CSV table of C-alpha atoms in Angstrom, one decimal:
chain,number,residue,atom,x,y,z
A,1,UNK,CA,-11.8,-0.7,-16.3
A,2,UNK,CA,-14.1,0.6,-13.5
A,3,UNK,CA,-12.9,-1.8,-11.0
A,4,UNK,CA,-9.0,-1.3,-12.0
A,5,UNK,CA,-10.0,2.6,-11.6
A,6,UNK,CA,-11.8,2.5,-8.2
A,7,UNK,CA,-9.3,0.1,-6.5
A,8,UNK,CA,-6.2,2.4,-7.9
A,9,UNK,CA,-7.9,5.9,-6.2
A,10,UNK,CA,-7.7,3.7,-2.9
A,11,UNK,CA,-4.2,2.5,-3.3
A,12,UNK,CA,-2.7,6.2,-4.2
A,13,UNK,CA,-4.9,7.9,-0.9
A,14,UNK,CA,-2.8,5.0,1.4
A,15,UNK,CA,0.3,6.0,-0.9
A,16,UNK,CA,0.0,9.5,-0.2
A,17,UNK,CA,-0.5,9.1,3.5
A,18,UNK,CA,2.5,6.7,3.6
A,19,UNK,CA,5.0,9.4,2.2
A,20,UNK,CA,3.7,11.6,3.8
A,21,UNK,CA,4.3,9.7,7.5
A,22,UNK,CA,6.8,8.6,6.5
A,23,UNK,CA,8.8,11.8,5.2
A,24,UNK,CA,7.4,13.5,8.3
A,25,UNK,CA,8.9,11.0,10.8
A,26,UNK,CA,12.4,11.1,8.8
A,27,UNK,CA,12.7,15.2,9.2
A,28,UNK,CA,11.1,15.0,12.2
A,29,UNK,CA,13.9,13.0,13.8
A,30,UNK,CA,16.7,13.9,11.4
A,31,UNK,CA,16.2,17.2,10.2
A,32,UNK,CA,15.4,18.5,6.0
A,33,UNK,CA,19.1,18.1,4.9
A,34,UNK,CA,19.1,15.7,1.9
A,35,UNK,CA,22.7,14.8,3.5
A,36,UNK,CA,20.4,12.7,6.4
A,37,UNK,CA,18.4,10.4,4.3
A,38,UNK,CA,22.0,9.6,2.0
A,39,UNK,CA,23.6,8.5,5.4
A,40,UNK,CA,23.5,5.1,5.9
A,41,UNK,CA,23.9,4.8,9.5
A,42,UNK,CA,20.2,6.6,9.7
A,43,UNK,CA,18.6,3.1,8.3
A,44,UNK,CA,18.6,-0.5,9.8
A,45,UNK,CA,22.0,-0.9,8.1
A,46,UNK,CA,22.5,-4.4,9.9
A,47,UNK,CA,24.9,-6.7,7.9
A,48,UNK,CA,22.0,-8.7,6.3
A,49,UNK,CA,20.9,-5.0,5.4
A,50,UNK,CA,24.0,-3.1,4.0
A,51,UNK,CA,23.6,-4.4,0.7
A,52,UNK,CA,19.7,-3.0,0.0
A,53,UNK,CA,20.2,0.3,2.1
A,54,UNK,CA,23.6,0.7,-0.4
A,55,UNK,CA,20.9,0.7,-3.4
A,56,UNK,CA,18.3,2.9,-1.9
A,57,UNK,CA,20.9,5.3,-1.2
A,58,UNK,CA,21.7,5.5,-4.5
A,59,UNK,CA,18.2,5.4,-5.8
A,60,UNK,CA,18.1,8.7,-3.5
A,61,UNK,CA,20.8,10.1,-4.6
A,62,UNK,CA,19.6,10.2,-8.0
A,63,UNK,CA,16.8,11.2,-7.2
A,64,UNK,CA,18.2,14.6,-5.0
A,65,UNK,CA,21.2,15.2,-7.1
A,66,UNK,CA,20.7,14.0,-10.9
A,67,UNK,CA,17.1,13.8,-12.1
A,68,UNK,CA,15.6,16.2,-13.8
A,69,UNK,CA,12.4,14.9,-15.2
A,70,UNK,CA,10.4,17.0,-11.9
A,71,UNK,CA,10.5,20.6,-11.5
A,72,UNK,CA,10.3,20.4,-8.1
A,73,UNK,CA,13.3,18.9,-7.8
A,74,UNK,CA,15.2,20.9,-10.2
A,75,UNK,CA,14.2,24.0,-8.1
A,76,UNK,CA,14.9,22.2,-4.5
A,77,UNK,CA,18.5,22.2,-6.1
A,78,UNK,CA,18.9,25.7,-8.0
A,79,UNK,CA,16.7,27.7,-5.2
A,80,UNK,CA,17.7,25.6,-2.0
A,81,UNK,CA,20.7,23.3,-3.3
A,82,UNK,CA,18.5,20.7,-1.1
A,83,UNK,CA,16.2,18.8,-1.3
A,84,UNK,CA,14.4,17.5,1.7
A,85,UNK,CA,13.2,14.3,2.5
A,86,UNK,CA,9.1,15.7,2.0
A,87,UNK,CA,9.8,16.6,-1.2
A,88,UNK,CA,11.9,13.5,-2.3
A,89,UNK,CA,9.6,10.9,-1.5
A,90,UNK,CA,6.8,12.6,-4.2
A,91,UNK,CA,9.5,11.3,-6.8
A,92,UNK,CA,9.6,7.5,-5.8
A,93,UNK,CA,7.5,4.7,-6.8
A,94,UNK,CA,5.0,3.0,-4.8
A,95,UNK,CA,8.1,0.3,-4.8
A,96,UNK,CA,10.7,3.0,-3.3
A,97,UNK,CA,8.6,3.8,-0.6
A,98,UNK,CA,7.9,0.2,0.6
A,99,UNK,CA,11.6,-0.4,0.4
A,100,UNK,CA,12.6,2.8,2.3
A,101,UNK,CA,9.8,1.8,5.1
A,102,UNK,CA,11.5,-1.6,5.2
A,103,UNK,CA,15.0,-0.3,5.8
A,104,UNK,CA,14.3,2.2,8.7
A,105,UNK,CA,14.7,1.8,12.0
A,106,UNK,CA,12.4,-0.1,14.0
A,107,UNK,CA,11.3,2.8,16.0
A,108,UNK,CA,10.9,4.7,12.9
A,109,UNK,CA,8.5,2.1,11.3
A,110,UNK,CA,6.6,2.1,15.0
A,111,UNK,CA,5.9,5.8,14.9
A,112,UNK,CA,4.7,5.5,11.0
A,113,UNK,CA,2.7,1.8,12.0
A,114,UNK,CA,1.0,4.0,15.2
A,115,UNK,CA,-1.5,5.8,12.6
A,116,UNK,CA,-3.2,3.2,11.3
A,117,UNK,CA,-4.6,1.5,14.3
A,118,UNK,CA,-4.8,-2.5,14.6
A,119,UNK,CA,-1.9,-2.6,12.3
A,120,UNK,CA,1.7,-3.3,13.4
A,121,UNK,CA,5.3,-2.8,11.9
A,122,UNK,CA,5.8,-5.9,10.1
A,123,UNK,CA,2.2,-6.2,9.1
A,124,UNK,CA,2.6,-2.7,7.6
A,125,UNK,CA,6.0,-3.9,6.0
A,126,UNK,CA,3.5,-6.8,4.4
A,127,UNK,CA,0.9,-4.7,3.1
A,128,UNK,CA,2.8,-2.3,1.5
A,129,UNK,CA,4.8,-5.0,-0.5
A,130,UNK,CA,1.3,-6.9,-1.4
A,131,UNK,CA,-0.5,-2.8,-1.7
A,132,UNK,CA,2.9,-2.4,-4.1
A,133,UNK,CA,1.7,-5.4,-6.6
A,134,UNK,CA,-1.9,-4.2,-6.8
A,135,UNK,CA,-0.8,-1.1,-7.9
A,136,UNK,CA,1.3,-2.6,-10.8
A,137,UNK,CA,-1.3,-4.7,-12.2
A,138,UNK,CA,-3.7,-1.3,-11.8
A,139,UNK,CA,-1.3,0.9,-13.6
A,140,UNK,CA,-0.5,-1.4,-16.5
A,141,UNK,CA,-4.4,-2.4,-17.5
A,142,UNK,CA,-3.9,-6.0,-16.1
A,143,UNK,CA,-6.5,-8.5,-15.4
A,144,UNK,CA,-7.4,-7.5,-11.9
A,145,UNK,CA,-10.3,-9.5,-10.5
A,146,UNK,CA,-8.2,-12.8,-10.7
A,147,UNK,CA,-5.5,-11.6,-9.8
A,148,UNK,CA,-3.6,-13.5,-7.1
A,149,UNK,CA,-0.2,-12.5,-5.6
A,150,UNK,CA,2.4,-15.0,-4.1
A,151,UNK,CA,2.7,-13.2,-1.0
A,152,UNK,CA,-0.1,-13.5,1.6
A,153,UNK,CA,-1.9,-10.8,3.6
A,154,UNK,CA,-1.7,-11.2,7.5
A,155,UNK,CA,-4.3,-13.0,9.4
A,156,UNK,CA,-6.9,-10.8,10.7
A,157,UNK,CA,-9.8,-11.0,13.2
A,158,UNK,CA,-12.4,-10.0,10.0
A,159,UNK,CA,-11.3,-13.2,8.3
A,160,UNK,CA,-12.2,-14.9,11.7
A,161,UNK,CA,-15.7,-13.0,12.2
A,162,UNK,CA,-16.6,-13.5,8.8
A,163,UNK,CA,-16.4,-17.7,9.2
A,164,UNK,CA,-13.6,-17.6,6.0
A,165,UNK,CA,-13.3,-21.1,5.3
A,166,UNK,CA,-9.9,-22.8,6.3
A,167,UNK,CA,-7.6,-25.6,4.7
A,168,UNK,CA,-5.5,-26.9,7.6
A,169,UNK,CA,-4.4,-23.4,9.8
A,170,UNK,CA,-4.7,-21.7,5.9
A,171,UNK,CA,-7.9,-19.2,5.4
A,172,UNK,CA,-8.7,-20.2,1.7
A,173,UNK,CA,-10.3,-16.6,0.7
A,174,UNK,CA,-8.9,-12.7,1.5
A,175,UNK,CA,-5.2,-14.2,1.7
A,176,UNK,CA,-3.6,-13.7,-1.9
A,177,UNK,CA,-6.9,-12.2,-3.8
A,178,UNK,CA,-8.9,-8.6,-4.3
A,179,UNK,CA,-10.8,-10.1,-1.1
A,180,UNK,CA,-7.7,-9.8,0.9
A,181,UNK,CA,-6.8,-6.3,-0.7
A,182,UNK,CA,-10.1,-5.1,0.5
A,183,UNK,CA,-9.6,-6.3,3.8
A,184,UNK,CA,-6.5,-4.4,3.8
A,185,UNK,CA,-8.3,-1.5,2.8
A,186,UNK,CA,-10.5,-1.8,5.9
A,187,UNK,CA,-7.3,-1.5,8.0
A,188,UNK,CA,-5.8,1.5,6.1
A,189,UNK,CA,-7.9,3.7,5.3
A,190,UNK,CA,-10.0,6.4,6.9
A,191,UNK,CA,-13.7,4.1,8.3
A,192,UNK,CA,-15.6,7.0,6.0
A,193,UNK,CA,-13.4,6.3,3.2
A,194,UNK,CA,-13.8,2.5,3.1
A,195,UNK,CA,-17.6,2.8,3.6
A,196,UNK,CA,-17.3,4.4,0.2
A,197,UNK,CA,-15.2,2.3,-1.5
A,198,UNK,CA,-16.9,-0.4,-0.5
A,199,UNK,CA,-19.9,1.3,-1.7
A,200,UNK,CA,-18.7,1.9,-5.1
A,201,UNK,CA,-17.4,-2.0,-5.1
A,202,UNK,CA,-20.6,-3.4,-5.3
A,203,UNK,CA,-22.0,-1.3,-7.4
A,204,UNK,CA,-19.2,-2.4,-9.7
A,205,UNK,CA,-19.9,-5.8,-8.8
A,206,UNK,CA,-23.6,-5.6,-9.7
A,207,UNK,CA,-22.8,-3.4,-12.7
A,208,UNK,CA,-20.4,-6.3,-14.0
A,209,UNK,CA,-22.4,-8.6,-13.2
A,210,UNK,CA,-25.6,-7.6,-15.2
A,211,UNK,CA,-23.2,-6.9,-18.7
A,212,UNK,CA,-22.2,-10.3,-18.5
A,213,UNK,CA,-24.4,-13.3,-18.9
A,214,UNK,CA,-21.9,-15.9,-19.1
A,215,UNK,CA,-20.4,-15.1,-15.2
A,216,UNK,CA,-23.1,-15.8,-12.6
A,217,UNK,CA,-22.7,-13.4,-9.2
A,218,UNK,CA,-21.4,-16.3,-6.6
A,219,UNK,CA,-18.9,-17.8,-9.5
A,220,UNK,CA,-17.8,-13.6,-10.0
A,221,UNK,CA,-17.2,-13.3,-6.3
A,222,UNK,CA,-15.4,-16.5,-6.2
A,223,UNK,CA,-12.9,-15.5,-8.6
A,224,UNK,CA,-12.2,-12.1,-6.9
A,225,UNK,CA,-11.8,-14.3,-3.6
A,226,UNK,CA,-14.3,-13.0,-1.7
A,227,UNK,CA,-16.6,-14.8,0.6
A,228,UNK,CA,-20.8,-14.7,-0.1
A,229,UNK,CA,-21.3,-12.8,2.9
A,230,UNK,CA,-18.2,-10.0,2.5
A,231,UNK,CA,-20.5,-7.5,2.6
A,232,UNK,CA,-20.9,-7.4,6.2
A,233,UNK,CA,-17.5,-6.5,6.3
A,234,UNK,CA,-18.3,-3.1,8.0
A,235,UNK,CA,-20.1,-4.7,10.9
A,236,UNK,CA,-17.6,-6.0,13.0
A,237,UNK,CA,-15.0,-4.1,14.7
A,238,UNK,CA,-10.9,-4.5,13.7
C-alpha cells in the first residue's frame, strides 16, 4: 500500500505539470475558445491520424458541451458558455492527456518536450503511455512491485552509467519494471523532488523488507527490476 501510495503522488505531480503545459501551449497558440481544441485541422490530422483525432474530438466535446459530473464545467458553460482548453484538460484521464499530446502538432509537442530537459518528443510520447499504465495499476490496488508493462522505456545514459546488464543490444533491468518507472521519474520531475522520492523508496524498501521474512532484500529488488547498486542513481548526470 505505501509503495502504490508514494509512486501514485509522483505520477499525478508529472500529470499536473503535463496539463498544465500542455493546456498552456494550446491557448497560447490558439487562443481559450473551446471552438479551437474541437477543430481538427489544429491536431496532426494526417490520414493515418484522422481516425483517433475524430475520437478525441469527441471525447472533448463531451467533455465541453455534455458532462455534468464537474462544476467547473457546468459554470464554464452557464457563466462563460466556454470552456477553455486550461480548464478542460482537469476533466480528462491520465489516458486523454497522453492521447491529446500524441495527436498535436510536432512543434506543439517540442515546446511541451522543452521543459523537461534531456527528454525529447517521442520519448515524452513513450513515457506518458508507460507513466499512463502505472497509474492504472496504482489507482485500482494492483500488484505493483512486479509489475511489468509490454511497452519499453527509452534507453537512457543512467542505464549505461549504472553497468545495467544487457541481453544482446537489450538492457535486462529499468526497461518494462518500477526500475524503469523510477528512472523515468529522474527525468521528469523536479532534481529536489526525485531526491525525495527516492528517499521515501528505500525507506519503503527497507520497511518491506524487515515485515517480510520470506523475501530476502536482493531477491525484493530483483522483482521490482532494479539493479543492486540503483541507489546511486542521483550521482550521475542525465
Amino acid at each position: 500500500m505505501a509503495l502504490r501510495e508514494l509512486v501514485f503522488k509522483y505520477l499525478c505531480q508529472i500529470e499536473r505539470k503535463l496539463r498544465q503545459l500542455i493546456s498552456y501551449s494550446f491557448c497560447n497558440l490558439h487562443g481559450e475558445a473551446q471552438a479551437a481544441y474541437l477543430n481538427p485541422s489544429n491536431y496532426n490530422n494526417s490520414p493515418k491520424n484522422m481516425d483517433a483525432v475524430n475520437r478525441l474530438i469527441s471525447i472533448l466535446e463531451y467533455q465541453a458541451n455534455r458532462n455534468t459530473e464537474h462544476a467547473y464545467l457546468l459554470h464554464q458553460r452557464k457563466v462563460y458558455h466556454n470552456v477553455p482548453m486550461w480548464v478542460l484538460v482537469n476533466a480528462l484521464t491520465y489516458g486523454q492527456i497522453s492521447k491529446l499530446y500524441t495527436l498535436l502538432p510536432f512543434h506543439l509537442q517540442s515546446d511541451i518536450s522543452k521543459e523537461f530537459p534531456k527528454v525529447n518528443e517521442r520519448g515524452l510520447e513513450r513515457y506518458m503511455k508507460i507513466l499512463t499504465l502505472f497509474r492504472n495499476v496504482c489507482a485500482h490496488n494492483e500488484r505493483l512491485f512486479s509489475f511489468r508493462t509490454r511497452i519499453d522505456f527509452p534507453d537512457t545514459v543512467l542505464h549505461a552509467k549504472l553497468n545495467i546488464d544487457k541481453k544482446g543490444n537489450q538492457y535486462l533491468l529499468g526497461k518494462r519494471d518500477l526500475f524503469g518507472l523510477t528512472i523515468a521519474f529522474r527525468y521528469l520531475l523536479p532534481r529536489q523532488s526525485f531526491i525525495e522520492f527516492k528517499r521515501s523508496l528505500i525507506k519503503s524498501i527497507t520497511h518491506y523488507h524487515k515485515q517480510s521474512s520470506r523475501i530476502g532484500r536482493d531477491s525484493l529488488l530483483a522483482m521490482m527490476g532494479f539493479p543492486a547498486n540503483w541507489e546511486s542513481i542521483t550521482l550521475y548526470q542525465i
